Amino acid sequence: MLPKRIIPCLDVADGRVVKGVNFVELRDAGDPQELAAVYSEAGADELVFLDISATVQKRRTMLEWVADVAAEVSIPLTVGGGIEAPEHVRDILRAGADKVSINTAAVRDPALIDRAAAQFGRQCIVVAIDALRQEDAEGLSWEVRTHGGSRSAGMDALEWAERAVDLGAGELLVTSVDRDGTTGGYDVELIAELNARVPVPIIASGGAGGPRDMMAAFAAGADAALAASIFHYGTWSIQDVKEFLSEAGVVVRL
């Protein structure tokens, strides 16, 4: 059995790491380079760096930020934000990233996934899906959101996940918009539904309050658990999370 991965996330806006609740009310959490170095040394399995203002500001990811962070880590680095063409993927990989995360641009132009995977290999193409839970008379579903969770894409998240994988996504980073930053636990029903539909690794995101939430995500089928608030503000350390999981029988790299 492959070890489950613990992945801190750096949401970066205007050169600073920020964190909010439900994608709004952002507050400062520190310097990207400093936090990246800390997490790399602390035993994180990977690191995700998201330039969250790039798409909204209609610009590309700041490559100098990527290079600065990449220089601080010895673990795989995934970078997302403002990626709209294969040449953007190329530039980010050259700046030091191991994988790229594509979200809004992939929804707008699904063929981007295919082109990027064909040119660079699907192993480095992560499709990020921001999903908003909806319950009505017809049952439970999840809607795809774009532009930092602010806009509806008019798409079903489960159907989009299947299509993204068919097009070449090697991994899915799935964030529950309504759980994000709440520390109330991941949307395990969403993870379970996705796990039943797609054959690629799933990174659970949105709602981590501690290792018990990560255990629930892993039980639902997630291969990795992404968290931000609990690490940034010292609620849990990566080592404490991993020791808790290991003692509970979850296979992790200590």
PDB file of C-alpha atoms in Angstrom:
ATOM      1  CA  MET A   1       0.000   0.000   0.000  1.00  0.00           C
ATOM      2  CA  LEU A   2       1.347   3.418  -0.950  1.00  0.00           C
ATOM      3  CA  PRO A   3       1.771   5.819   1.980  1.00  0.00           C
ATOM      4  CA  LYS A   4      -0.854   8.504   2.325  1.00  0.00           C
ATOM      5  CA  ARG A   5       0.494  11.993   1.672  1.00  0.00           C
ATOM      6  CA  ILE A   6       0.212  15.069   3.886  1.00  0.00           C
ATOM      7  CA  ILE A   7       0.384  18.264   1.824  1.00  0.00           C
ATOM      8  CA  PRO A   8       0.490  21.824   3.173  1.00  0.00           C
ATOM      9  CA  CYS A   9      -0.952  24.445   0.840  1.00  0.00           C
ATOM     10  CA  LEU A  10       0.366  27.952   0.282  1.00  0.00           C
ATOM     11  CA  ASP A  11      -2.380  30.216  -1.070  1.00  0.00           C
ATOM     12  CA  VAL A  12      -0.423  33.249  -2.246  1.00  0.00           C
ATOM     13  CA  ALA A  13      -1.809  36.727  -2.968  1.00  0.00           C
ATOM     14  CA  ASP A  14       0.372  39.769  -3.569  1.00  0.00           C
ATOM     15  CA  GLY A  15       3.445  37.821  -2.500  1.00  0.00           C
ATOM     16  CA  ARG A  16       2.079  36.687   0.869  1.00  0.00           C
ATOM     17  CA  VAL A  17       0.526  33.452   2.063  1.00  0.00           C
ATOM     18  CA  VAL A  18      -3.107  34.041   3.007  1.00  0.00           C
ATOM     19  CA  LYS A  19      -5.969  31.943   4.307  1.00  0.00           C
ATOM     20  CA  GLY A  20      -9.683  32.590   4.613  1.00  0.00           C
ATOM     21  CA  VAL A  21     -12.993  30.811   5.030  1.00  0.00           C
ATOM     22  CA  ASN A  22     -15.014  29.701   2.002  1.00  0.00           C
ATOM     23  CA  PHE A  23     -12.467  31.477  -0.237  1.00  0.00           C
ATOM     24  CA  VAL A  24     -13.127  34.925   1.325  1.00  0.00           C
ATOM     25  CA  GLU A  25     -12.067  36.999   4.360  1.00  0.00           C
ATOM     26  CA  LEU A  26      -8.397  36.336   3.688  1.00  0.00           C
ATOM     27  CA  ARG A  27      -5.840  36.995   6.410  1.00  0.00           C
ATOM     28  CA  ASP A  28      -2.081  36.976   6.322  1.00  0.00           C
ATOM     29  CA  ALA A  29      -0.304  33.720   7.193  1.00  0.00           C
ATOM     30  CA  GLY A  30       3.320  34.461   6.380  1.00  0.00           C
ATOM     31  CA  ASP A  31       6.088  34.558   3.802  1.00  0.00           C
ATOM     32  CA  PRO A  32       5.925  31.859   1.079  1.00  0.00           C
ATOM     33  CA  GLN A  33       9.651  31.109   1.076  1.00  0.00           C
ATOM     34  CA  GLU A  34       9.875  30.867   4.837  1.00  0.00           C
ATOM     35  CA  LEU A  35       6.825  28.625   5.162  1.00  0.00           C
ATOM     36  CA  ALA A  36       7.954  26.440   2.266  1.00  0.00           C
ATOM     37  CA  ALA A  37      11.312  25.856   3.950  1.00  0.00           C
ATOM     38  CA  VAL A  38       9.660  25.083   7.276  1.00  0.00           C
ATOM     39  CA  TYR A  39       7.247  22.554   5.791  1.00  0.00           C
ATOM     40  CA  SER A  40       9.925  20.871   3.706  1.00  0.00           C
ATOM     41  CA  GLU A  41      12.103  20.413   6.792  1.00  0.00           C
ATOM     42  CA  ALA A  42       9.130  19.362   8.932  1.00  0.00           C
ATOM     43  CA  GLY A  43       8.365  16.271   6.869  1.00  0.00           C
ATOM     44  CA  ALA A  44       5.654  17.353   4.427  1.00  0.00           C
ATOM     45  CA  ASP A  45       5.343  14.876   1.573  1.00  0.00           C
ATOM     46  CA  GLU A  46       4.609  17.542  -1.031  1.00  0.00           C
ATOM     47  CA  LEU A  47       3.819  21.235  -1.200  1.00  0.00           C
ATOM     48  CA  VAL A  48       1.103  23.013  -3.180  1.00  0.00           C
ATOM     49  CA  PHE A  49       1.633  26.660  -4.154  1.00  0.00           C
ATOM     50  CA  LEU A  50      -1.427  28.439  -5.547  1.00  0.00           C
ATOM     51  CA  ASP A  51      -1.213  31.997  -6.885  1.00  0.00           C
ATOM     52  CA  ILE A  52      -4.859  32.595  -6.027  1.00  0.00           C
ATOM     53  CA  SER A  53      -5.092  36.107  -7.451  1.00  0.00           C
ATOM     54  CA  ALA A  54      -3.620  35.265 -10.865  1.00  0.00           C
ATOM     55  CA  THR A  55      -6.847  34.251 -12.593  1.00  0.00           C
ATOM     56  CA  VAL A  56      -8.915  37.042 -11.057  1.00  0.00           C
ATOM     57  CA  GLN A  57      -6.275  39.589 -12.056  1.00  0.00           C
ATOM     58  CA  LYS A  58      -6.007  38.003 -15.513  1.00  0.00           C
ATOM     59  CA  ARG A  59      -2.290  37.397 -15.305  1.00  0.00           C
ATOM     60  CA  ARG A  60       0.113  34.483 -15.202  1.00  0.00           C
ATOM     61  CA  THR A  61       1.652  32.988 -12.086  1.00  0.00           C
ATOM     62  CA  MET A  62       4.605  35.028 -10.876  1.00  0.00           C
ATOM     63  CA  LEU A  63       7.537  32.843 -11.934  1.00  0.00           C
ATOM     64  CA  GLU A  64       9.950  34.522  -9.545  1.00  0.00           C
ATOM     65  CA  TRP A  65       7.739  33.452  -6.640  1.00  0.00           C
ATOM     66  CA  VAL A  66       7.808  29.882  -7.931  1.00  0.00           C
ATOM     67  CA  ALA A  67      11.585  29.891  -8.325  1.00  0.00           C
ATOM     68  CA  ASP A  68      12.072  31.334  -4.839  1.00  0.00           C
ATOM     69  CA  VAL A  69       9.872  28.678  -3.245  1.00  0.00           C
ATOM     70  CA  ALA A  70      11.340  25.839  -5.319  1.00  0.00           C
ATOM     71  CA  ALA A  71      14.800  26.806  -4.111  1.00  0.00           C
ATOM     72  CA  GLU A  72      13.686  26.260  -0.513  1.00  0.00           C
ATOM     73  CA  VAL A  73      12.211  22.758  -0.785  1.00  0.00           C
ATOM     74  CA  SER A  74      13.439  19.223  -1.317  1.00  0.00           C
ATOM     75  CA  ILE A  75       9.972  17.746  -1.832  1.00  0.00           C
ATOM     76  CA  PRO A  76       7.658  17.697  -4.875  1.00  0.00           C
ATOM     77  CA  LEU A  77       6.134  21.095  -5.612  1.00  0.00           C
ATOM     78  CA  THR A  78       2.809  21.656  -7.384  1.00  0.00           C
ATOM     79  CA  VAL A  79       2.074  25.159  -8.673  1.00  0.00           C
ATOM     80  CA  GLY A  80      -1.230  26.608  -9.889  1.00  0.00           C
ATOM     81  CA  GLY A  81      -2.780  29.925 -10.830  1.00  0.00           C
ATOM     82  CA  GLY A  82      -3.226  31.666 -14.168  1.00  0.00           C
ATOM     83  CA  ILE A  83      -2.078  28.690 -16.271  1.00  0.00           C
ATOM     84  CA  GLU A  84      -3.798  29.005 -19.643  1.00  0.00           C
ATOM     85  CA  ALA A  85      -1.483  27.411 -22.222  1.00  0.00           C
ATOM     86  CA  PRO A  86       1.145  24.657 -22.545  1.00  0.00           C
ATOM     87  CA  GLU A  87       3.886  27.275 -22.644  1.00  0.00           C
ATOM     88  CA  HIS A  88       2.768  28.456 -19.199  1.00  0.00           C
ATOM     89  CA  VAL A  89       3.123  24.871 -17.984  1.00  0.00           C
ATOM     90  CA  ARG A  90       6.611  24.740 -19.489  1.00  0.00           C
ATOM     91  CA  ASP A  91       7.694  27.957 -17.808  1.00  0.00           C
ATOM     92  CA  ILE A  92       6.448  26.867 -14.389  1.00  0.00           C
ATOM     93  CA  LEU A  93       8.181  23.500 -14.653  1.00  0.00           C
ATOM     94  CA  ARG A  94      11.373  25.254 -15.692  1.00  0.00           C
ATOM     95  CA  ALA A  95      11.044  27.555 -12.681  1.00  0.00           C
ATOM     96  CA  GLY A  96      11.284  24.505 -10.432  1.00  0.00           C
ATOM     97  CA  ALA A  97       7.816  22.977 -10.079  1.00  0.00           C
ATOM     98  CA  ASP A  98       7.301  19.239 -10.417  1.00  0.00           C
ATOM     99  CA  LYS A  99       3.596  19.442 -11.241  1.00  0.00           C
ATOM    100  CA  VAL A 100       1.121  22.100 -12.319  1.00  0.00           C
ATOM    101  CA  SER A 101      -2.436  22.613 -11.161  1.00  0.00           C
ATOM    102  CA  ILE A 102      -4.979  23.793 -13.728  1.00  0.00           C
ATOM    103  CA  ASN A 103      -8.462  24.936 -12.750  1.00  0.00           C
ATOM    104  CA  THR A 104     -10.410  27.771 -14.405  1.00  0.00           C
ATOM    105  CA  ALA A 105      -8.562  27.583 -17.733  1.00  0.00           C
ATOM    106  CA  ALA A 106      -9.262  23.849 -17.990  1.00  0.00           C
ATOM    107  CA  VAL A 107     -12.980  24.454 -17.504  1.00  0.00           C
ATOM    108  CA  ARG A 108     -12.917  27.147 -20.168  1.00  0.00           C
ATOM    109  CA  ASP A 109     -10.784  25.082 -22.576  1.00  0.00           C
ATOM    110  CA  PRO A 110     -10.769  21.366 -21.659  1.00  0.00           C
ATOM    111  CA  ALA A 111      -8.430  20.629 -24.570  1.00  0.00           C
ATOM    112  CA  LEU A 112      -5.716  22.376 -22.548  1.00  0.00           C
ATOM    113  CA  ILE A 113      -5.509  19.277 -20.355  1.00  0.00           C
ATOM    114  CA  ASP A 114      -4.959  17.054 -23.361  1.00  0.00           C
ATOM    115  CA  ARG A 115      -2.343  19.355 -24.906  1.00  0.00           C
ATOM    116  CA  ALA A 116      -0.428  19.770 -21.664  1.00  0.00           C
ATOM    117  CA  ALA A 117      -0.493  16.054 -20.856  1.00  0.00           C
ATOM    118  CA  ALA A 118       0.678  15.158 -24.358  1.00  0.00           C
ATOM    119  CA  GLN A 119       3.590  17.586 -24.158  1.00  0.00           C
ATOM    120  CA  PHE A 120       4.740  17.106 -20.562  1.00  0.00           C
ATOM    121  CA  GLY A 121       3.208  13.820 -19.399  1.00  0.00           C
ATOM    122  CA  ARG A 122       0.028  13.318 -17.428  1.00  0.00           C
ATOM    123  CA  GLN A 123       2.053  12.609 -14.284  1.00  0.00           C
ATOM    124  CA  CYS A 124       2.644  16.348 -13.864  1.00  0.00           C
ATOM    125  CA  ILE A 125      -0.865  17.544 -14.751  1.00  0.00           C
ATOM    126  CA  VAL A 126      -3.125  18.107 -11.753  1.00  0.00           C
ATOM    127  CA  VAL A 127      -6.652  19.301 -12.440  1.00  0.00           C
ATOM    128  CA  ALA A 128      -8.030  21.291  -9.513  1.00  0.00           C
ATOM    129  CA  ILE A 129     -11.775  21.182  -8.981  1.00  0.00           C
ATOM    130  CA  ASP A 130     -13.533  23.603  -6.631  1.00  0.00           C
ATOM    131  CA  ALA A 131     -16.847  21.955  -5.818  1.00  0.00           C
ATOM    132  CA  LEU A 132     -19.878  23.488  -4.112  1.00  0.00           C
ATOM    133  CA  ARG A 133     -22.226  21.042  -2.411  1.00  0.00           C
ATOM    134  CA  GLN A 134     -25.896  21.294  -3.379  1.00  0.00           C
ATOM    135  CA  GLU A 135     -28.825  19.421  -1.890  1.00  0.00           C
ATOM    136  CA  ASP A 136     -32.334  19.741  -3.242  1.00  0.00           C
ATOM    137  CA  ALA A 137     -35.387  17.639  -4.065  1.00  0.00           C
ATOM    138  CA  GLU A 138     -33.396  15.832  -6.740  1.00  0.00           C
ATOM    139  CA  GLY A 139     -30.729  14.767  -4.260  1.00  0.00           C
ATOM    140  CA  LEU A 140     -27.098  15.547  -3.576  1.00  0.00           C
ATOM    141  CA  SER A 141     -24.751  16.996  -6.180  1.00  0.00           C
ATOM    142  CA  TRP A 142     -21.703  19.234  -6.489  1.00  0.00           C
ATOM    143  CA  GLU A 143     -21.315  22.221  -8.786  1.00  0.00           C
ATOM    144  CA  VAL A 144     -17.992  23.254 -10.299  1.00  0.00           C
ATOM    145  CA  ARG A 145     -16.893  26.754  -9.320  1.00  0.00           C
ATOM    146  CA  THR A 146     -14.171  28.826 -10.986  1.00  0.00           C
ATOM    147  CA  HIS A 147     -12.279  32.103 -10.459  1.00  0.00           C
ATOM    148  CA  GLY A 148     -11.371  31.314  -6.872  1.00  0.00           C
ATOM    149  CA  GLY A 149     -14.780  29.823  -6.142  1.00  0.00           C
ATOM    150  CA  SER A 150     -16.619  33.020  -7.082  1.00  0.00           C
ATOM    151  CA  ARG A 151     -18.352  31.853 -10.275  1.00  0.00           C
ATOM    152  CA  SER A 152     -20.515  28.936 -11.259  1.00  0.00           C
ATOM    153  CA  ALA A 153     -19.260  26.916 -14.217  1.00  0.00           C
ATOM    154  CA  GLY A 154     -22.659  25.319 -14.756  1.00  0.00           C
ATOM    155  CA  MET A 155     -21.055  21.864 -14.594  1.00  0.00           C
ATOM    156  CA  ASP A 156     -21.445  18.811 -12.405  1.00  0.00           C
ATOM    157  CA  ALA A 157     -18.211  18.199 -10.492  1.00  0.00           C
ATOM    158  CA  LEU A 158     -18.346  14.402 -10.755  1.00  0.00           C
ATOM    159  CA  GLU A 159     -18.914  14.484 -14.498  1.00  0.00           C
ATOM    160  CA  TRP A 160     -16.169  17.074 -14.938  1.00  0.00           C
ATOM    161  CA  ALA A 161     -13.739  14.951 -12.922  1.00  0.00           C
ATOM    162  CA  GLU A 162     -14.343  11.971 -15.199  1.00  0.00           C
ATOM    163  CA  ARG A 163     -13.851  14.078 -18.302  1.00  0.00           C
ATOM    164  CA  ALA A 164     -10.688  15.686 -16.954  1.00  0.00           C
ATOM    165  CA  VAL A 165      -9.151  12.278 -16.306  1.00  0.00           C
ATOM    166  CA  ASP A 166     -10.137  11.079 -19.764  1.00  0.00           C
ATOM    167  CA  LEU A 167      -8.383  14.138 -21.214  1.00  0.00           C
ATOM    168  CA  GLY A 168      -5.141  13.445 -19.366  1.00  0.00           C
ATOM    169  CA  ALA A 169      -5.289  14.606 -15.758  1.00  0.00           C
ATOM    170  CA  GLY A 170      -2.908  12.491 -13.717  1.00  0.00           C
ATOM    171  CA  GLU A 171      -4.278  13.651 -10.379  1.00  0.00           C
ATOM    172  CA  LEU A 172      -7.237  15.617  -9.013  1.00  0.00           C
ATOM    173  CA  LEU A 173      -7.047  18.303  -6.341  1.00  0.00           C
ATOM    174  CA  VAL A 174     -10.608  18.547  -5.071  1.00  0.00           C
ATOM    175  CA  THR A 175     -11.600  21.401  -2.785  1.00  0.00           C
ATOM    176  CA  SER A 176     -14.953  21.641  -1.051  1.00  0.00           C
ATOM    177  CA  VAL A 177     -15.882  25.319  -1.380  1.00  0.00           C
ATOM    178  CA  ASP A 178     -18.359  25.172   1.482  1.00  0.00           C
ATOM    179  CA  ARG A 179     -15.865  23.430   3.816  1.00  0.00           C
ATOM    180  CA  ASP A 180     -12.799  25.499   2.904  1.00  0.00           C
ATOM    181  CA  GLY A 181     -11.166  27.103   5.948  1.00  0.00           C
ATOM    182  CA  THR A 182     -13.873  25.931   8.341  1.00  0.00           C
ATOM    183  CA  THR A 183     -11.775  23.163   9.978  1.00  0.00           C
ATOM    184  CA  GLY A 184     -15.032  21.198  10.128  1.00  0.00           C
ATOM    185  CA  GLY A 185     -13.816  18.212   8.152  1.00  0.00           C
ATOM    186  CA  TYR A 186     -13.543  17.311   4.485  1.00  0.00           C
ATOM    187  CA  ASP A 187     -16.587  16.527   2.354  1.00  0.00           C
ATOM    188  CA  VAL A 188     -16.105  12.767   2.549  1.00  0.00           C
ATOM    189  CA  GLU A 189     -19.215  12.042   0.481  1.00  0.00           C
ATOM    190  CA  LEU A 190     -17.692  14.001  -2.396  1.00  0.00           C
ATOM    191  CA  ILE A 191     -14.414  12.111  -2.044  1.00  0.00           C
ATOM    192  CA  ALA A 192     -16.167   8.750  -1.970  1.00  0.00           C
ATOM    193  CA  GLU A 193     -18.188   9.572  -5.082  1.00  0.00           C
ATOM    194  CA  LEU A 194     -15.063  10.653  -6.940  1.00  0.00           C
ATOM    195  CA  ASN A 195     -13.107   7.608  -5.782  1.00  0.00           C
ATOM    196  CA  ALA A 196     -15.782   5.375  -7.286  1.00  0.00           C
ATOM    197  CA  ARG A 197     -15.546   7.147 -10.642  1.00  0.00           C
ATOM    198  CA  VAL A 198     -11.906   7.963 -11.377  1.00  0.00           C
ATOM    199  CA  PRO A 199      -8.728   5.822 -11.354  1.00  0.00           C
ATOM    200  CA  VAL A 200      -6.256   8.606 -10.557  1.00  0.00           C
ATOM    201  CA  PRO A 201      -5.076   9.846  -7.133  1.00  0.00           C
ATOM    202  CA  ILE A 202      -7.366  12.264  -5.310  1.00  0.00           C
ATOM    203  CA  ILE A 203      -6.062  15.049  -3.063  1.00  0.00           C
ATOM    204  CA  ALA A 204      -8.736  16.003  -0.534  1.00  0.00           C
ATOM    205  CA  SER A 205      -8.903  19.715   0.241  1.00  0.00           C
ATOM    206  CA  GLY A 206     -11.160  22.032   2.193  1.00  0.00           C
ATOM    207  CA  GLY A 207     -12.053  21.633   5.851  1.00  0.00           C
ATOM    208  CA  ALA A 208      -9.124  19.924   7.600  1.00  0.00           C
ATOM    209  CA  GLY A 209      -9.335  20.406  11.340  1.00  0.00           C
ATOM    210  CA  GLY A 210      -6.884  17.691  12.332  1.00  0.00           C
ATOM    211  CA  PRO A 211      -5.721  14.136  11.673  1.00  0.00           C
ATOM    212  CA  ARG A 212      -9.102  12.559  12.399  1.00  0.00           C
ATOM    213  CA  ASP A 213     -10.507  14.496   9.441  1.00  0.00           C
ATOM    214  CA  MET A 214      -7.634  13.217   7.308  1.00  0.00           C
ATOM    215  CA  MET A 215      -8.364   9.652   8.411  1.00  0.00           C
ATOM    216  CA  ALA A 216     -11.968  10.099   7.293  1.00  0.00           C
ATOM    217  CA  ALA A 217     -10.797  11.405   3.921  1.00  0.00           C
ATOM    218  CA  PHE A 218      -8.430   8.478   3.470  1.00  0.00           C
ATOM    219  CA  ALA A 219     -11.192   6.041   4.412  1.00  0.00           C
ATOM    220  CA  ALA A 220     -13.375   7.625   1.723  1.00  0.00           C
ATOM    221  CA  GLY A 221     -10.701   7.053  -0.909  1.00  0.00           C
ATOM    222  CA  ALA A 222      -8.371  10.056  -0.847  1.00  0.00           C
ATOM    223  CA  ASP A 223      -4.705   9.415  -1.559  1.00  0.00           C
ATOM    224  CA  ALA A 224      -3.529  12.672   0.001  1.00  0.00           C
ATOM    225  CA  ALA A 225      -4.830  15.262   2.436  1.00  0.00           C
ATOM    226  CA  LEU A 226      -4.155  18.939   1.856  1.00  0.00           C
ATOM    227  CA  ALA A 227      -4.360  21.402   4.714  1.00  0.00           C
ATOM    228  CA  ALA A 228      -3.507  25.034   5.342  1.00  0.00           C
ATOM    229  CA  SER A 229      -4.997  26.693   8.429  1.00  0.00           C
ATOM    230  CA  ILE A 230      -4.054  23.973  10.928  1.00  0.00           C
ATOM    231  CA  PHE A 231      -0.425  24.156   9.824  1.00  0.00           C
ATOM    232  CA  HIS A 232      -0.091  27.896   9.223  1.00  0.00           C
ATOM    233  CA  TYR A 233      -1.478  28.865  12.616  1.00  0.00           C
ATOM    234  CA  GLY A 234       0.134  26.077  14.634  1.00  0.00           C
ATOM    235  CA  THR A 235      -2.940  24.043  15.548  1.00  0.00           C
ATOM    236  CA  TRP A 236      -1.107  20.899  14.453  1.00  0.00           C
ATOM    237  CA  SER A 237       2.433  20.205  13.285  1.00  0.00           C
ATOM    238  CA  ILE A 238       3.084  17.898  10.367  1.00  0.00           C
ATOM    239  CA  GLN A 239       5.021  15.530  12.615  1.00  0.00           C
ATOM    240  CA  ASP A 240       2.201  15.356  15.168  1.00  0.00           C
ATOM    241  CA  VAL A 241      -0.320  14.679  12.404  1.00  0.00           C
ATOM    242  CA  LYS A 242       1.799  11.886  10.967  1.00  0.00           C
ATOM    243  CA  GLU A 243       2.439  10.278  14.344  1.00  0.00           C
ATOM    244  CA  PHE A 244      -1.284  10.367  15.119  1.00  0.00           C
ATOM    245  CA  LEU A 245      -2.112   8.763  11.772  1.00  0.00           C
ATOM    246  CA  SER A 246       0.592   6.134  12.092  1.00  0.00           C
ATOM    247  CA  GLU A 247      -0.578   5.124  15.567  1.00  0.00           C
ATOM    248  CA  ALA A 248      -4.099   4.797  14.132  1.00  0.00           C
ATOM    249  CA  GLY A 249      -2.848   2.404  11.454  1.00  0.00           C
ATOM    250  CA  VAL A 250      -2.595   4.769   8.495  1.00  0.00           C
ATOM    251  CA  VAL A 251       0.522   4.192   6.395  1.00  0.00           C
ATOM    252  CA  VAL A 252       2.475   7.467   6.205  1.00  0.00           C
ATOM    253  CA  ARG A 253       6.123   8.437   5.759  1.00  0.00           C
ATOM    254  CA  LEU A 254       7.505   9.350   9.173  1.00  0.00           C
TER     255      LEU A 254
END
